[in-house]
Amino acid sequence: MSISVNNISKHFGAFTALDNISLDIPEGELVALLGPSGCGKTTLLRIIAGLEQADQGDVFLKGDKVTDQPVKNRQIGFVFQHYALFRHMTVFENVAFGLRVKPRRERLGEAIIRKKVHDLLSLVQLDWLHDRYPDQLSGGQRQRIALARALAVEPSVLLLDEPFGALDASVRKDLRQWLRNLHHDLNVTSIFVTHDQEEAMEVASQVVVLNHGRIEQQGSPSDIYDHPANAFVSRFIGQTNVFDLDEQDNDWLQTAGLSTAHQKGKIVHVRPHDIVIEKSSANSDAFVTLKDWQHLGSLIRVELVKNGSAASVYAEMPNDQFKRLHLNKGDKVDLRIRHAHWFH
Amino acid sequence: MNAISATSFLASKKLTLSDPDWVRYALIIATLGVIGLFLVLPLLTVLIEAFAKGWSAYSASLTHPDALAAMRLTLLVAVVTVPLTTVFGVSAAWAIARFDFRGKSLLITLIDLPFSVSPVIAGLIYVLIFGAQGWLGPWVSEHDIKILFAVPGIILATLFVTFPFVARELIPLMQEIGHEEEEAALSLGASGWQTFFKVTMPNVKWGLLNGVLLCNARAMGEFGAVSVVSGHIRGLTNTLPLHIEVSYNEYDFVGSFAGASILAALAVVTLVFKTVLEWKQNQDKRLKAKG
Amino acid sequence: MAQSNIMPGFRPAISFTLVYLVLIVLIPLSAMLLKTFQLSLDEYWAILTNPRVQASFRISFGAALIAAVVAGVFGFIIAWSLVRYSFPGKRVFDALIDLPFALPTAVAGIVLATIYEPRGWIGKLVMDSTGIQIAYKPLGITFALIFIGLPFVVRTIEPVLQEFDTAMEEAAASLGATRLQTFIKVILPNILPATITGIALAFARGVGEYGSVIFIAGNMPYISEIVPLLIITKLEQYDYAGATAIGLTMLILSFLLLLLINGLQWWVRRRSGQL
C-alpha cells in the first residue's frame, strides 16, 4: 500500500471532523476524497500530509509509520487550495525552493537545480513564465506552478486540496483532463479533495466518499455510480429520483414494472436514465403526465408529474429517442423502471 | 456542527505554524517586558508621583487657579479645533472618496503633510506670520489684535497639528465602502443632505468617531507647537501640557504630575474608546459580510 | 474636473477643503520658505555649518535612527506575539500599544525623565548595576524616541502579519524547509517591507519630536541638544532667520524621508509584481 491510514479520529472542540477512519490506497492510484463541505475530507488530507495532528490513529506512507513525523520529513507534495505560492519569489524560485532548502550534503548543484526546475516548468508547459511573479499569473497558471513546485522534491505521494476549487469553470474543465494525463505520465500516488462529484468521477481512478467524518464508500467511479452503498452515496453521486414506499408510491411503482413484492428496503432510488417512457394510448388510465422537458446537450431531461401529486419525476433519454416519441406537454405517458436501488 | 465551525478551529490549530515552545515563551516574555517597561510603567508612575504627597496635595494642585485656568484653556482649544477639523475632514473625505479629479493624490499628500512636520515648526510658522517681524505682525498690532502669545495663536497651531486626523480616518473608510448605497439613495429621490445623513453617516460613524477622538486627544495634549506660540503666560496662555512643563521645571512635581494624571486619564479613556470603536467597526463589517 | 457623477456636493466640499488647506497649512508653511529666501545662500550656509547646529542635527538624526531600529526590533517581536500567540491580557496589551499616540508628549516627557533619571526607578537600577546614566544624555533621547516610535512599527507590521497567507508557511514546510528556513526565506521577506516602513515612520516622527524628549535630554549644547529645541532657543533669542533656516532644512529632510518611504513601498510592490 502506498498510503494507509488506520483508525484516524480528529475533533475540533465538540465537533467531530473524522470518526475512526481507515483507508488503504494502492501504489499509483489517483484518488478523490469526495464529500460535502464540512465532511472532514480536507482534514484527512492535512493529517496525511502532517499539517494537522490526528487525535488518534496512524498514518503510513510506503509502509513506514509517519504519524509522529513532521510534514517536512514526510516526502509529500502538497498543492494548496489557493496555491500558497511565495509572492516575493519568481516562478523559477518558487519551483526551486524545495531543492534549495535541502540540507547541504543532500543539496544538488546549482546547474542541476536549474535544469530540473526548467524541466518541471516545461512539464507544466509554463517555462516561458519562469521570471514572473505569482501576482502576474492567471489562476490556472498558478495552479500548474504550484503543482510543479510540489513535484520538484520528487514526492512519494502527491496531495491536492480542492485543486480546481478556485478556478473558472472553463479553465477547470481543461485542467481536469490535464491532471489526469499528467498523473498517467508520472504515476505518483495522488489524492485530491473535492466537493464536486462530477470532477471526482471524471478525474479519479478511485473515489472515497466521506460524510460526517466517516467513509461512506470507496471504489472505482463506476462501482460507486452503479452500486451505491447507501442512500447518501446514491443521492450525492449523479442524479436520482427518490421514492418512499410508505407514502403510497407503492402502487404506482408496481404499475411502472418495479416489483415491490419482496421489498429490500423502504426507499427506492431510480436514476433518470433508468426510466423508459412511452406515449399512452388515448383511453389509457395512465397515472403520469408530461409536464415539461429540457435540453441537456445530447440528452433530454423529461419532467413528469403523477396525478394528484406535486412532486416531479425526472427521466433522461437521448435526443433522437425523445423526438421519435412525438410527445407534447400535457400528454399522458406510460413509464417503466428498468433498474432501481433499494435502501432502508 | 458545520463547516464554519470546523474551519475556524482549523485556523487556530495548524501544526506547522507552531513555533518551538522556547521561542514562543521567549517572545511573549520579551513582548510583556517591553510593553511593561515602556508603556505600563510610565502610566503607573504618573499616578504614583501625583499622589506622592497624598490626596490633599493632589487636589490642592488641581484646584490651584493656574491649574484650573490651564484646564479651561485646554477645553476651550479642543472645543474650537475639534469641530473645525471634523468638518474639514468630512468635506475632504467627501471630495476625495466620492469624486475623481486631477491632483487628487497631491491633495492627499498635502493633507498628510502636517503629520511629518515637527510640532516646533508648526509653531514657528505662525510666529513668522504674526510675530513682530512677521508678515502680518505690524498689521495685527496696529489693529490691536492679539494672536501670538494669546489664545488665537494656540488655536491656530492646534488646528495645524490636528489637521489630518479626521480626514485620514475617513478617506480610506469611505473609499472601501464605495458609493453604491449613496447612488441608490439618490436614485430613490433622496436629496444630497438626506443621502449624507441617512446613508453615508451611519456607514462611517464609528470611523468618524475614532478620528474625532484621536483629534481631541491631540488637541488637548499638543505641546511643542503650542509651546512656541503661547508665551507661557500663567493663568492666561498656559494649556494643561504647558502647565505641566512649567510646574515640572519649578520642581513642583506633585503639581506637574497631578496635571499629567488628568491628561493620562484622558489618554486611557481615548484608548478604551478607540478599542471599543474598532471592535464596533469590525462587527459592522462582519454583519455586512454576512448579510 | 470632476467626472460625470450623480453624486452631489463636489463643489462645496472641494472648495472648503482647498480654502482650509491653504489657510491652515500652505500659507503658514510658505511663510517659512519666504523667510528663508530673505537670507543669502552664504548666510544660510553659515547658519547650517555652525558647529552647534551641526551637532544638534547629528544628535537628532542619530538618536532617532538608533531608536527607530531598536523600536523596529521590539515592534517586530511585539507584533509577532500579538498576532501569533495567545496569552493572558493580550487584548489589553494590544490596546496599550497606542498609548504613545494618545498620551500627550509632555506627560510622556516628565514620566520618562522621572523613571530613567539617575535617582529614578530604572535609572538608579541601571546606574548602580552598569554605571550607565540614561537620562540627561543622548541615551535618554534614544529611550524617549523608542517610546514614541514603538506604535508606528507595531501598527505597520500587525495588519501585514495578520493577512499573511499562512498556507505559504505550510507550503514551505511541505517542501522540506525547517522552521528557521521558513522564517528567513518565506516569512521575513514578506514582513520586511512593512517593518522597514514602520522604522522609517518612527524615524521621521523621532527627528521632529520635542515634548517627550526635552525633559529627559539634558539639553546640553553639542551633547544632548536636539534640533527642535535649538529652533526654540533661536526663537527666544529673536533669531528668526536662524530658526527658520534650521526649520526649513529639517522640513526638507522630512519630505525627502517621506518620499523615500513612499518610493520604498512602491519598489517593493513592483518587485513582487503587484503593480
PDB file of C-alpha atoms in Angstrom, chain A residues 41-279:
ATOM      1  CA  LYS A  41     -12.049  15.474   3.686  1.00  0.00           C
ATOM      2  CA  THR A  42      -9.588  18.368   3.882  1.00  0.00           C
ATOM      3  CA  THR A  43      -8.756  17.486   7.485  1.00  0.00           C
ATOM      4  CA  LEU A  44      -7.969  13.919   6.419  1.00  0.00           C
ATOM      5  CA  LEU A  45      -5.716  15.191   3.627  1.00  0.00           C
ATOM      6  CA  ARG A  46      -3.917  17.519   6.038  1.00  0.00           C
ATOM      7  CA  ILE A  47      -3.425  14.697   8.533  1.00  0.00           C
ATOM      8  CA  ILE A  48      -1.899  12.506   5.824  1.00  0.00           C
ATOM      9  CA  ALA A  49       0.386  15.409   4.918  1.00  0.00           C
ATOM     10  CA  GLY A  50       1.337  16.090   8.536  1.00  0.00           C
ATOM     11  CA  LEU A  51      -0.073  19.604   8.501  1.00  0.00           C
ATOM     12  CA  GLU A  52      -2.520  18.506  11.155  1.00  0.00           C
ATOM     13  CA  GLN A  53      -2.144  16.061  14.013  1.00  0.00           C
ATOM     14  CA  ALA A  54      -4.800  13.378  14.484  1.00  0.00           C
ATOM     15  CA  ASP A  55      -6.205  12.792  17.960  1.00  0.00           C
ATOM     16  CA  GLN A  56      -5.689   9.070  17.461  1.00  0.00           C
ATOM     17  CA  GLY A  57      -4.735   6.636  14.742  1.00  0.00           C
ATOM     18  CA  ASP A  58      -1.715   6.208  12.495  1.00  0.00           C
ATOM     19  CA  VAL A  59      -0.599   7.248   9.046  1.00  0.00           C
ATOM     20  CA  PHE A  60       1.648   5.040   6.919  1.00  0.00           C
ATOM     21  CA  LEU A  61       3.417   6.172   3.752  1.00  0.00           C
ATOM     22  CA  LYS A  62       5.038   3.415   1.672  1.00  0.00           C
ATOM     23  CA  GLY A  63       4.722   1.123   4.645  1.00  0.00           C
ATOM     24  CA  ASP A  64       6.557   3.437   7.049  1.00  0.00           C
ATOM     25  CA  LYS A  65       4.721   4.785  10.058  1.00  0.00           C
ATOM     26  CA  VAL A  66       4.933   8.581   9.789  1.00  0.00           C
ATOM     27  CA  THR A  67       2.357   9.532  12.432  1.00  0.00           C
ATOM     28  CA  ASP A  68       4.930  11.377  14.510  1.00  0.00           C
ATOM     29  CA  GLN A  69       6.962  12.747  11.617  1.00  0.00           C
ATOM     30  CA  PRO A  70       6.650  16.450  10.884  1.00  0.00           C
ATOM     31  CA  VAL A  71       5.488  17.401   7.408  1.00  0.00           C
ATOM     32  CA  LYS A  72       8.969  18.319   6.222  1.00  0.00           C
ATOM     33  CA  ASN A  73      10.200  14.742   6.716  1.00  0.00           C
ATOM     34  CA  ARG A  74       7.273  13.010   5.032  1.00  0.00           C
ATOM     35  CA  GLN A  75       8.358  13.402   1.404  1.00  0.00           C
ATOM     36  CA  ILE A  76       4.931  14.516   0.306  1.00  0.00           C
ATOM     37  CA  GLY A  77       3.973  17.052  -2.309  1.00  0.00           C
ATOM     38  CA  PHE A  78       1.094  19.266  -1.232  1.00  0.00           C
ATOM     39  CA  VAL A  79      -0.839  21.577  -3.543  1.00  0.00           C
ATOM     40  CA  PHE A  80      -2.833  24.145  -1.593  1.00  0.00           C
ATOM     41  CA  GLN A  81      -6.314  25.247  -2.468  1.00  0.00           C
ATOM     42  CA  HIS A  82      -5.223  28.833  -3.087  1.00  0.00           C
ATOM     43  CA  TYR A  83      -1.802  27.619  -4.263  1.00  0.00           C
ATOM     44  CA  ALA A  84       0.197  29.382  -1.492  1.00  0.00           C
ATOM     45  CA  LEU A  85       2.869  30.426  -3.977  1.00  0.00           C
ATOM     46  CA  PHE A  86       5.618  32.546  -2.438  1.00  0.00           C
ATOM     47  CA  ARG A  87       4.658  36.053  -3.524  1.00  0.00           C
ATOM     48  CA  HIS A  88       8.137  37.505  -3.216  1.00  0.00           C
ATOM     49  CA  MET A  89       9.759  34.865  -5.418  1.00  0.00           C
ATOM     50  CA  THR A  90       9.699  34.377  -9.149  1.00  0.00           C
ATOM     51  CA  VAL A  91       8.082  31.317 -10.637  1.00  0.00           C
ATOM     52  CA  PHE A  92      11.542  29.809 -11.031  1.00  0.00           C
ATOM     53  CA  GLU A  93      12.495  30.423  -7.408  1.00  0.00           C
ATOM     54  CA  ASN A  94       9.163  29.039  -6.234  1.00  0.00           C
ATOM     55  CA  VAL A  95       9.780  25.759  -8.011  1.00  0.00           C
ATOM     56  CA  ALA A  96      13.419  25.673  -6.898  1.00  0.00           C
ATOM     57  CA  PHE A  97      12.524  26.304  -3.238  1.00  0.00           C
ATOM     58  CA  GLY A  98      12.234  22.663  -2.200  1.00  0.00           C
ATOM     59  CA  LEU A  99      15.615  21.905  -3.773  1.00  0.00           C
ATOM     60  CA  ARG A 100      17.342  24.879  -2.189  1.00  0.00           C
ATOM     61  CA  VAL A 101      16.235  24.191   1.403  1.00  0.00           C
ATOM     62  CA  LYS A 102      17.647  20.673   1.446  1.00  0.00           C
ATOM     63  CA  PRO A 103      20.453  20.052   3.948  1.00  0.00           C
ATOM     64  CA  ARG A 104      23.812  20.977   2.443  1.00  0.00           C
ATOM     65  CA  ARG A 105      25.039  17.426   1.915  1.00  0.00           C
ATOM     66  CA  GLU A 106      21.860  16.459   0.020  1.00  0.00           C
ATOM     67  CA  ARG A 107      21.610  19.668  -1.942  1.00  0.00           C
ATOM     68  CA  LEU A 108      22.079  19.482  -5.701  1.00  0.00           C
ATOM     69  CA  GLY A 109      24.464  21.717  -7.588  1.00  0.00           C
ATOM     70  CA  GLU A 110      23.124  24.989  -8.963  1.00  0.00           C
ATOM     71  CA  ALA A 111      23.333  23.761 -12.574  1.00  0.00           C
ATOM     72  CA  ILE A 112      21.358  20.617 -11.783  1.00  0.00           C
ATOM     73  CA  ILE A 113      18.754  22.635  -9.892  1.00  0.00           C
ATOM     74  CA  ARG A 114      18.378  24.941 -12.890  1.00  0.00           C
ATOM     75  CA  LYS A 115      17.919  22.081 -15.282  1.00  0.00           C
ATOM     76  CA  LYS A 116      15.479  20.336 -13.015  1.00  0.00           C
ATOM     77  CA  VAL A 117      13.350  23.428 -12.499  1.00  0.00           C
ATOM     78  CA  HIS A 118      13.237  24.177 -16.215  1.00  0.00           C
ATOM     79  CA  ASP A 119      12.298  20.559 -16.931  1.00  0.00           C
ATOM     80  CA  LEU A 120       9.444  20.792 -14.440  1.00  0.00           C
ATOM     81  CA  LEU A 121       8.301  24.100 -15.863  1.00  0.00           C
ATOM     82  CA  SER A 122       8.318  22.528 -19.322  1.00  0.00           C
ATOM     83  CA  LEU A 123       6.331  19.617 -17.951  1.00  0.00           C
ATOM     84  CA  VAL A 124       3.593  22.006 -16.850  1.00  0.00           C
ATOM     85  CA  GLN A 125       4.096  23.958 -20.105  1.00  0.00           C
ATOM     86  CA  LEU A 126       4.953  27.239 -18.373  1.00  0.00           C
ATOM     87  CA  ASP A 127       8.715  27.569 -18.813  1.00  0.00           C
ATOM     88  CA  TRP A 128       8.180  30.886 -20.604  1.00  0.00           C
ATOM     89  CA  LEU A 129       6.848  32.375 -17.334  1.00  0.00           C
ATOM     90  CA  HIS A 130       9.907  31.484 -15.249  1.00  0.00           C
ATOM     91  CA  ASP A 131      10.836  35.062 -14.324  1.00  0.00           C
ATOM     92  CA  ARG A 132       7.324  36.254 -13.500  1.00  0.00           C
ATOM     93  CA  TYR A 133       5.921  36.731 -10.007  1.00  0.00           C
ATOM     94  CA  PRO A 134       2.826  34.839  -8.813  1.00  0.00           C
ATOM     95  CA  ASP A 135       0.707  38.005  -8.788  1.00  0.00           C
ATOM     96  CA  GLN A 136       1.265  38.298 -12.544  1.00  0.00           C
ATOM     97  CA  LEU A 137      -0.172  34.869 -13.347  1.00  0.00           C
ATOM     98  CA  SER A 138      -3.688  33.660 -14.051  1.00  0.00           C
ATOM     99  CA  GLY A 139      -5.369  31.205 -11.709  1.00  0.00           C
ATOM    100  CA  GLY A 140      -4.760  28.223 -13.978  1.00  0.00           C
ATOM    101  CA  GLN A 141      -1.089  29.148 -14.361  1.00  0.00           C
ATOM    102  CA  ARG A 142      -0.653  29.480 -10.598  1.00  0.00           C
ATOM    103  CA  GLN A 143      -2.235  26.080 -10.150  1.00  0.00           C
ATOM    104  CA  ARG A 144       0.228  24.471 -12.523  1.00  0.00           C
ATOM    105  CA  ILE A 145       3.205  26.270 -10.916  1.00  0.00           C
ATOM    106  CA  ALA A 146       2.041  25.052  -7.505  1.00  0.00           C
ATOM    107  CA  LEU A 147       1.982  21.534  -8.901  1.00  0.00           C
ATOM    108  CA  ALA A 148       5.451  21.892 -10.418  1.00  0.00           C
ATOM    109  CA  ARG A 149       6.744  23.202  -7.087  1.00  0.00           C
ATOM    110  CA  ALA A 150       5.301  20.216  -5.233  1.00  0.00           C
ATOM    111  CA  LEU A 151       6.766  17.789  -7.786  1.00  0.00           C
ATOM    112  CA  ALA A 152      10.244  19.301  -7.556  1.00  0.00           C
ATOM    113  CA  VAL A 153      11.058  17.428  -4.350  1.00  0.00           C
ATOM    114  CA  GLU A 154      10.109  14.129  -6.028  1.00  0.00           C
ATOM    115  CA  PRO A 155       7.373  13.333  -3.530  1.00  0.00           C
ATOM    116  CA  SER A 156       6.344   9.764  -2.877  1.00  0.00           C
ATOM    117  CA  VAL A 157       2.743  10.902  -2.777  1.00  0.00           C
ATOM    118  CA  LEU A 158       1.005  13.972  -4.128  1.00  0.00           C
ATOM    119  CA  LEU A 159      -1.793  15.591  -2.135  1.00  0.00           C
ATOM    120  CA  LEU A 160      -4.043  18.240  -3.667  1.00  0.00           C
ATOM    121  CA  ASP A 161      -6.577  20.277  -1.675  1.00  0.00           C
ATOM    122  CA  GLU A 162      -9.525  21.307  -3.885  1.00  0.00           C
ATOM    123  CA  PRO A 163      -7.152  21.688  -6.849  1.00  0.00           C
ATOM    124  CA  PHE A 164      -9.776  23.199  -9.129  1.00  0.00           C
ATOM    125  CA  GLY A 165     -11.857  24.957  -6.490  1.00  0.00           C
ATOM    126  CA  ALA A 166     -10.612  28.469  -7.140  1.00  0.00           C
ATOM    127  CA  LEU A 167     -10.717  28.349 -10.949  1.00  0.00           C
ATOM    128  CA  ASP A 168     -13.206  29.498 -13.565  1.00  0.00           C
ATOM    129  CA  ALA A 169     -15.490  26.794 -14.935  1.00  0.00           C
ATOM    130  CA  SER A 170     -13.852  26.717 -18.381  1.00  0.00           C
ATOM    131  CA  VAL A 171     -10.275  26.534 -17.038  1.00  0.00           C
ATOM    132  CA  ARG A 172     -11.369  23.843 -14.618  1.00  0.00           C
ATOM    133  CA  LYS A 173     -12.532  21.548 -17.431  1.00  0.00           C
ATOM    134  CA  ASP A 174      -9.169  21.801 -19.212  1.00  0.00           C
ATOM    135  CA  LEU A 175      -7.116  21.301 -16.069  1.00  0.00           C
ATOM    136  CA  ARG A 176      -9.044  18.168 -15.067  1.00  0.00           C
ATOM    137  CA  GLN A 177      -8.050  16.379 -18.240  1.00  0.00           C
ATOM    138  CA  TRP A 178      -4.528  17.721 -17.954  1.00  0.00           C
ATOM    139  CA  LEU A 179      -4.139  16.498 -14.368  1.00  0.00           C
ATOM    140  CA  ARG A 180      -5.379  13.043 -15.378  1.00  0.00           C
ATOM    141  CA  ASN A 181      -2.862  12.851 -18.212  1.00  0.00           C
ATOM    142  CA  LEU A 182      -0.059  14.157 -16.006  1.00  0.00           C
ATOM    143  CA  HIS A 183      -0.827  11.535 -13.412  1.00  0.00           C
ATOM    144  CA  HIS A 184      -0.806   8.908 -16.121  1.00  0.00           C
ATOM    145  CA  ASP A 185       2.683  10.015 -17.201  1.00  0.00           C
ATOM    146  CA  LEU A 186       4.183  10.413 -13.707  1.00  0.00           C
ATOM    147  CA  ASN A 187       2.325   7.621 -11.941  1.00  0.00           C
ATOM    148  CA  VAL A 188       2.719   9.215  -8.482  1.00  0.00           C
ATOM    149  CA  THR A 189       0.131   8.054  -5.979  1.00  0.00           C
ATOM    150  CA  SER A 190      -2.128  11.077  -5.637  1.00  0.00           C
ATOM    151  CA  ILE A 191      -5.061  12.130  -3.506  1.00  0.00           C
ATOM    152  CA  PHE A 192      -7.180  15.138  -4.255  1.00  0.00           C
ATOM    153  CA  VAL A 193     -10.011  16.621  -2.257  1.00  0.00           C
ATOM    154  CA  THR A 194     -13.163  17.809  -3.969  1.00  0.00           C
ATOM    155  CA  HIS A 195     -16.799  18.510  -3.220  1.00  0.00           C
ATOM    156  CA  ASP A 196     -17.703  18.239  -6.905  1.00  0.00           C
ATOM    157  CA  GLN A 197     -18.878  14.704  -7.704  1.00  0.00           C
ATOM    158  CA  GLU A 198     -18.578  15.282 -11.449  1.00  0.00           C
ATOM    159  CA  GLU A 199     -14.932  16.243 -11.004  1.00  0.00           C
ATOM    160  CA  ALA A 200     -14.246  13.197  -8.831  1.00  0.00           C
ATOM    161  CA  MET A 201     -15.897  10.822 -11.312  1.00  0.00           C
ATOM    162  CA  GLU A 202     -14.103  12.358 -14.288  1.00  0.00           C
ATOM    163  CA  VAL A 203     -10.577  12.567 -12.905  1.00  0.00           C
ATOM    164  CA  ALA A 204     -10.110   9.871 -10.273  1.00  0.00           C
ATOM    165  CA  SER A 205      -9.355   6.192 -10.633  1.00  0.00           C
ATOM    166  CA  GLN A 206     -10.684   5.613  -7.121  1.00  0.00           C
ATOM    167  CA  VAL A 207     -13.301   7.636  -5.266  1.00  0.00           C
ATOM    168  CA  VAL A 208     -13.671   7.783  -1.487  1.00  0.00           C
ATOM    169  CA  VAL A 209     -16.991   9.281  -0.412  1.00  0.00           C
ATOM    170  CA  LEU A 210     -16.949  10.927   3.009  1.00  0.00           C
ATOM    171  CA  ASN A 211     -19.788  12.284   5.095  1.00  0.00           C
ATOM    172  CA  HIS A 212     -19.841  13.494   8.707  1.00  0.00           C
ATOM    173  CA  GLY A 213     -16.302  12.288   9.258  1.00  0.00           C
ATOM    174  CA  ARG A 214     -16.927   8.739   8.070  1.00  0.00           C
ATOM    175  CA  ILE A 215     -16.185   6.882   4.852  1.00  0.00           C
ATOM    176  CA  GLU A 216     -19.453   6.039   3.139  1.00  0.00           C
ATOM    177  CA  GLN A 217     -17.944   4.122   0.255  1.00  0.00           C
ATOM    178  CA  GLN A 218     -14.671   3.545  -1.564  1.00  0.00           C
ATOM    179  CA  GLY A 219     -14.396   2.218  -5.095  1.00  0.00           C
ATOM    180  CA  SER A 220     -13.912   2.953  -8.761  1.00  0.00           C
ATOM    181  CA  PRO A 221     -16.187   5.633 -10.236  1.00  0.00           C
ATOM    182  CA  SER A 222     -18.344   3.025 -11.962  1.00  0.00           C
ATOM    183  CA  ASP A 223     -18.610   0.934  -8.781  1.00  0.00           C
ATOM    184  CA  ILE A 224     -19.817   3.925  -6.895  1.00  0.00           C
ATOM    185  CA  TYR A 225     -22.240   5.010  -9.535  1.00  0.00           C
ATOM    186  CA  ASP A 226     -23.678   1.602 -10.331  1.00  0.00           C
ATOM    187  CA  HIS A 227     -23.614   0.127  -6.856  1.00  0.00           C
ATOM    188  CA  PRO A 228     -24.021   2.902  -4.320  1.00  0.00           C
ATOM    189  CA  ALA A 229     -23.547   1.504  -0.838  1.00  0.00           C
ATOM    190  CA  ASN A 230     -26.238   3.621   0.740  1.00  0.00           C
ATOM    191  CA  ALA A 231     -28.790   6.333   0.141  1.00  0.00           C
ATOM    192  CA  PHE A 232     -26.305   9.132   0.837  1.00  0.00           C
ATOM    193  CA  VAL A 233     -23.869   7.964  -1.844  1.00  0.00           C
ATOM    194  CA  SER A 234     -26.679   7.352  -4.291  1.00  0.00           C
ATOM    195  CA  ARG A 235     -28.008  10.854  -3.873  1.00  0.00           C
ATOM    196  CA  PHE A 236     -24.619  12.519  -3.757  1.00  0.00           C
ATOM    197  CA  ILE A 237     -23.313  10.884  -6.942  1.00  0.00           C
ATOM    198  CA  GLY A 238     -25.261  11.713 -10.062  1.00  0.00           C
ATOM    199  CA  GLN A 239     -28.962  12.456 -10.065  1.00  0.00           C
ATOM    200  CA  THR A 240     -31.662  10.226  -8.776  1.00  0.00           C
ATOM    201  CA  ASN A 241     -35.406  10.035  -8.187  1.00  0.00           C
ATOM    202  CA  VAL A 242     -36.301   9.148  -4.614  1.00  0.00           C
ATOM    203  CA  PHE A 243     -39.487   7.260  -3.811  1.00  0.00           C
ATOM    204  CA  ASP A 244     -40.724   6.457  -0.345  1.00  0.00           C
ATOM    205  CA  LEU A 245     -42.736   3.281  -0.182  1.00  0.00           C
ATOM    206  CA  ASP A 246     -44.511   4.452   2.977  1.00  0.00           C
ATOM    207  CA  GLU A 247     -46.027   7.333   1.067  1.00  0.00           C
ATOM    208  CA  GLN A 248     -48.245   5.484  -1.375  1.00  0.00           C
ATOM    209  CA  ASP A 249     -45.609   5.303  -4.062  1.00  0.00           C
ATOM    210  CA  ASN A 250     -46.121   1.590  -3.752  1.00  0.00           C
ATOM    211  CA  ASP A 251     -48.962   1.040  -6.225  1.00  0.00           C
ATOM    212  CA  TRP A 252     -47.583   3.420  -8.672  1.00  0.00           C
ATOM    213  CA  LEU A 253     -44.197   1.782  -8.767  1.00  0.00           C
ATOM    214  CA  GLN A 254     -45.790  -1.586  -9.391  1.00  0.00           C
ATOM    215  CA  THR A 255     -47.558  -0.304 -12.471  1.00  0.00           C
ATOM    216  CA  ALA A 256     -44.164   1.019 -13.614  1.00  0.00           C
ATOM    217  CA  GLY A 257     -42.891  -2.508 -13.577  1.00  0.00           C
ATOM    218  CA  LEU A 258     -40.992  -2.418 -10.308  1.00  0.00           C
ATOM    219  CA  SER A 259     -41.657  -5.438  -8.183  1.00  0.00           C
ATOM    220  CA  THR A 260     -42.292  -4.351  -4.633  1.00  0.00           C
ATOM    221  CA  ALA A 261     -43.334  -7.831  -3.542  1.00  0.00           C
ATOM    222  CA  HIS A 262     -40.141  -8.739  -1.742  1.00  0.00           C
ATOM    223  CA  GLN A 263     -39.048  -5.302  -0.599  1.00  0.00           C
ATOM    224  CA  LYS A 264     -35.380  -4.871   0.122  1.00  0.00           C
ATOM    225  CA  GLY A 265     -35.993  -1.553   1.858  1.00  0.00           C
ATOM    226  CA  LYS A 266     -38.366   1.341   2.256  1.00  0.00           C
ATOM    227  CA  ILE A 267     -36.691   3.821  -0.077  1.00  0.00           C
ATOM    228  CA  VAL A 268     -36.241   3.352  -3.799  1.00  0.00           C
ATOM    229  CA  HIS A 269     -33.748   5.380  -5.848  1.00  0.00           C
ATOM    230  CA  VAL A 270     -34.119   5.385  -9.610  1.00  0.00           C
ATOM    231  CA  ARG A 271     -31.625   7.102 -11.940  1.00  0.00           C
ATOM    232  CA  PRO A 272     -33.328   9.227 -14.589  1.00  0.00           C
ATOM    233  CA  HIS A 273     -31.847   7.158 -17.417  1.00  0.00           C
ATOM    234  CA  ASP A 274     -33.329   4.009 -15.876  1.00  0.00           C
ATOM    235  CA  ILE A 275     -36.830   5.279 -16.571  1.00  0.00           C
ATOM    236  CA  VAL A 276     -38.252   4.500 -20.006  1.00  0.00           C
ATOM    237  CA  ILE A 277     -41.322   6.407 -21.179  1.00  0.00           C
ATOM    238  CA  GLU A 278     -43.809   5.721 -23.916  1.00  0.00           C
ATOM    239  CA  LYS A 279     -46.807   7.619 -25.204  1.00  0.00           C
TER     240      LYS A 279
END
